[in-house]
Amino acid sequence: MIGENAQKRDLRQSVDWRLIGVYLALVVIGWVNIYASVHSAEPASIFDWSVRSGKQFVWMLTAFGLGGIILFLIPPRLWEVGSPLLYAVVLGLLVVVIFVSKDVKGSHSWFEFGPVKFQPAEISKITTSLLLAALMSRQGFRLTRLRDFLLSLAVIGVPMLVIVAESETGSALVYVGFIFVLYREGLSGWWLALIGLVILLFITTLTLSPYTSVLILIAILTLCCALNGPRKEFWRRIGLGGGFVAVMAVVPLLLRTLSAAVERRSAFLASRYWVPREGESDQLFWSFLPQIDPFWILVGLSLAALPFIGFYAYRHRDRFLGVSLAAFVVGIALVFSTEFIFEHVLQDHQRSRIEVLLGMKEDLAGVGYNVNQSKIAIGSGGLFGKGFLQGTQTTLGFVPEQSTDFIFCTVGEEWGFVGCLVVILLYVFLISRLILDAERCRSPFTRIYGYCVAACVFMHLFINVGMTIGLMPVIGIPLPLLSYGGSSLWAFTILLFIFIALYRDEKKYF
Amino acid sequence: MTSRRHIPLLVGLGVVAAILLGKIFSLQVLEGRYKEDADHNSTIYETIYPTRGVIYDRNGDILVGNKVAYDILVSPREVKDFDTLALATVLGVTPEFIRGKMDEYHRNRRRIGYQSQVMIRSLPSETYMRFDEVRYKFPGFKGQVRGVRDYPVNAGGNLLGYVSEVNARYIERHPGEYRPGDYAGMTGIEAAREQDLRGEKGYHIYLRNSRNQIEQPYKDGAEDKEAVPGHDIVTTIDASLQQYGQQLMKNKVGSLVAIEPSTGEILALVSSPGIDVEQLADIGRHYEEIAKNPYKPMYNRAVSASYPPGSVFKLVNGLIGLEEGVLRPEMMYPCSQGYHFGAGRKLGCHVHKSPLNMEESIMMSCNAYYCYVLKNILDNRKYDNVAEGMDAWHEYVESFGFGRKLGSDFPAELAGGIPTSRTYNRAYGKGHWNSTTVISLSIGQGEILATPLHLANFCATLANRGYYYIPHIIKASEGVEIDPKYYEKQYTKVSTAQFPKVIHGMWRAVNGGQGSGCTAHVAAVEGLDICGKTGTAQNPRGADNSVFICFAPRENPKIAVAGYVENGGFGASYAAPMASLMVERYLTGTVSRKDLEKRMKDANLLSRVKKD
């Protein structure tokens, strides 16, 4: 009797049913939209095995079964203990797949066993999360210690690099999200800011100019140093840095005007019959002016100021100023290497996707086709959408990959802004619920793992939805739980249910 | 380890979600263009072309009707490899033509995308039937019905006008009305009443998928629009008279214009040589051939050719003289085979009795008489100088419709030209010219230019004894309105009382009897009371032009005709017989003078006409 009561109390209270509720809601929404996205003139049943919705139904049932097994049958402690082994096995699979898989659109990431296809990159997220949580929850682990920091970077970085080697850059990008986990566990927030700065510089260098990029870099660093420095220094630093930026902003204009004048003068001197008198020359003293690139003036002046500021930082023991100077040098290097990275490191299709995203080129028939069609589909949905099965863009096949990577288009077209709002709020609820649950945990392993799950879902959500609405370059990763595909659905189910199981285990003791 | 770091992370999550939702909101609600793009993407509008209105003549006979033809459409993306030669044979074109077209589509494949292109236009039904039998062998090719014009009567291509596909310039000039592939009336009646004839296009809307396969009617056809057929048009043309005029003018260059004086309705408007109605239906194929013809069949001489009117203009000067009081019908002037002025200069005339009065001057077409008349008009004491007299004269002439567009509803009407004092001031300098300088105006030569329509209208004015209705070609009918100006009498500045005085002269010019010296005896028809005036206009490009205007019967005239035959010689040689045959044909329904008719029909003056 008591045991039965405990069992009941246990199920009702220890399992986070809200997480499971959101999970179910998202899976069912996905299933319905997969049905809508392949709906054709001759409607098939949503359960029809020959269409994707029927297959997805089977994936769903099996995923539920998996979830149940993880929740009720597998002892949660096993995950922490087994994480190194699982990590090693999956890493092995990741490497092996490069050599045995067939080339699918340039990437080598799929195992094929007859009709069953399986992508180890999907489960690598789980094992990486597990091992990262295991590592960081060890007694005495401190991120501020270099060895620990590098170790956790290695746990994240190794599978990431292998996945890049598989040419699945999109999946690899998700691993960047683990930085949020590190941040939660004590990594300085400036690392996040640095990553943001790198992305910003990359974009401004490509779309605006290196000159503007450097100006922006100086302005941001000045602001950070001013905010971080002593209060009485604030206006002095703003004045110095801001003044420099303001002056340098007008230098190119000034130089252009002067150069034009000099060139006119030179042209005049060259054009008239010139009999040089003593001490006269047809060479203008100022004719070196037009040859000056203002970029070099900017870089030269900045680098010249560097030792003085460095000395100042050393004298006043201003560590932040010192780090900022280092960041400046790194930033300059980045600006210089942007072009090189863009032209030589990135692959052609990646480069053109970024070009399309940044509006550097329009290619509606080629690379831009997907995004444009996707934006058309979502944009045509309006406030309330066209209604279930009434979408013309997705059902008639204008949006590519409409049931997998671009499933969000169907939501946008048929359910409108209201549908998008609901779906995104569900994700926001899921992620924030994961974070809050994680915060409530006593076991560091569960907490860190929870953050890993949240980070993975967040990265997928942001990259995938961002891609469909043209905020991100086209990166082929699925929308968690919504996109068609067994491997993805299973992976996210396992990822999520391990946390739910761990969390339940945690609750048992209250 | 407790920390408060989850708070910035949660805030960050909220910010990212807000950015995503903001962008989605802007896509879905703020920007409208995606909705249009989506419709453009997924719906296909199949145009239903309306039937063009039928053009009737005044008696209810069809001038222009419709028949069925087929366009061959190609969807280049659906085309599979096919037997070019077989297709070319079936369609009656060369394999090179098809290859050329397919290459063109391939070059423009980006722009064309999944759209259908018109490959061949207006195939006759028989050819299309042949194609239809083997169509299954040529995926991507299909036929589309289109009405084309049908011409049961040869009423002259220039009068009817042709319909052809609109070009880019035409679309630009009529913003929002036409799309490439539409047809529009370009000349003649087709152009004049394009608004009524064209009707409204309709469309079927279909849903198509990304491979351009049609899936189903959009909303089961609820949004489809039926085509509205064009209005039928009733013209003022008398089909049989028009056709008769065409026959008479065959192998001559010039015009015949017939007007019903009591209404201003144009009964016939013949311009020769004209576009053959056989070619009219498929103008695109014959365009080059027509454009290259040295006799310029595209040029509608009836309304666009400015000629010197010649002696028929003497009537205008006579009327002005009468109104100004410088001429009385009984005034006699001498003619010694011309009018002598200055030092031995002379405006010549033919041999006839002298001196003679006004009626006789009209009957015999004396040049000298009108030199006196014009001199008296211009040198009238009531004007300070010749320039003032000239402008007074100009005002009179213009009130007859000369020198300006009459305002008919027929396109391409030209104004001709009547000189003013400024014309001569510019040419000779102010004060350096006088009435003898411009003396050739008296006989309708010199700086006077008028179109055959002007002359016919003038003739109708004479028939009406002093007013005309603006000539027009469209009758009001159900659903088709015409401008109320066509119902208004247009009076000249010469009072109606003066007209009967010249009309008797015109009557005598035709019915004076052989040997009386009358100029247009050839035009006389027993019992028809034709009144007319010949003209022989100098043509610097060869033989004189033959001119004649006439109306009949003398009382309550039913028809006024102007004939103008380039290089036809004397007015009595061609213009007078042909105009009188038109009158006879219209009034009696038959022609009694078969020999004359045959001579006129058979005559070929083309060799006399200078080609450019």
Short mmCIF file of N, CA and C in Angstrom, two decimals, chain B residues 30 58 164-165 172 176 180 197 234 239 263 293 296 320 331 369 375 432 546 554 573-574 607:
data_model
loop_
_atom_site.label_atom_id
_atom_site.label_comp_id
_atom_site.label_asym_id
_atom_site.label_seq_id
_atom_site.Cartn_x
_atom_site.Cartn_y
_atom_site.Cartn_z
N LEU B 30 3.92 42.46 -42.20
CA LEU B 30 4.28 43.81 -42.65
C LEU B 30 4.54 43.87 -44.15
N ARG B 58 -23.54 49.47 -92.93
CA ARG B 58 -24.76 50.20 -92.57
C ARG B 58 -26.01 49.38 -92.83
N SER B 164 -3.18 43.08 -84.85
CA SER B 164 -1.96 42.29 -84.71
C SER B 164 -1.52 42.31 -83.26
N GLU B 165 -0.53 41.48 -83.00
CA GLU B 165 -0.05 41.35 -81.63
C GLU B 165 0.59 42.66 -81.20
N GLU B 172 3.45 50.03 -73.80
CA GLU B 172 3.89 51.17 -73.02
C GLU B 172 2.95 52.36 -73.20
N GLY B 176 -1.21 49.36 -68.57
CA GLY B 176 -2.17 48.55 -67.82
C GLY B 176 -3.24 47.89 -68.66
N PRO B 180 1.90 41.26 -73.27
CA PRO B 180 2.45 40.61 -74.45
C PRO B 180 1.59 39.41 -74.85
N LEU B 197 -14.29 47.03 -79.53
CA LEU B 197 -14.18 45.73 -80.20
C LEU B 197 -13.48 44.67 -79.35
N VAL B 234 -21.37 48.89 -85.71
CA VAL B 234 -22.04 49.14 -86.98
C VAL B 234 -21.38 50.35 -87.60
N ALA B 239 -21.29 48.36 -97.76
CA ALA B 239 -20.33 47.32 -98.18
C ALA B 239 -20.25 47.20 -99.70
N THR B 263 -26.05 63.39 -93.16
CA THR B 263 -25.62 62.89 -91.85
C THR B 263 -24.12 63.00 -91.63
N ASN B 293 6.30 47.23 -100.71
CA ASN B 293 5.61 47.59 -101.94
C ASN B 293 5.82 49.07 -102.25
N LYS B 296 3.18 51.78 -101.60
CA LYS B 296 2.82 52.05 -100.20
C LYS B 296 1.36 51.73 -99.86
N ILE B 320 -16.45 82.47 -101.59
CA ILE B 320 -15.89 83.54 -100.74
C ILE B 320 -16.09 84.89 -101.42
N MET B 331 -21.32 88.84 -113.18
CA MET B 331 -20.07 89.49 -113.59
C MET B 331 -19.38 88.69 -114.67
N TYR B 369 -10.95 83.53 -114.85
CA TYR B 369 -12.06 84.06 -114.08
C TYR B 369 -11.72 84.08 -112.59
N LYS B 375 -8.02 87.89 -106.86
CA LYS B 375 -7.41 89.22 -106.77
C LYS B 375 -8.38 90.18 -106.08
N HIS B 432 6.72 92.02 -99.38
CA HIS B 432 7.39 91.69 -100.65
C HIS B 432 6.58 90.73 -101.48
N SER B 546 -6.04 63.57 -111.51
CA SER B 546 -7.42 63.73 -111.94
C SER B 546 -8.29 63.86 -110.71
N ARG B 554 -29.62 66.60 -107.28
CA ARG B 554 -29.39 68.02 -107.02
C ARG B 554 -30.20 68.50 -105.80
N SER B 573 -11.03 62.56 -117.05
CA SER B 573 -10.51 61.30 -117.59
C SER B 573 -10.83 60.12 -116.67
N TYR B 574 -10.52 60.25 -115.37
CA TYR B 574 -10.73 59.11 -114.48
C TYR B 574 -11.61 59.44 -113.28
N SER B 607 1.85 52.31 -114.09
CA SER B 607 3.10 52.59 -114.76
C SER B 607 3.39 54.09 -114.80
#
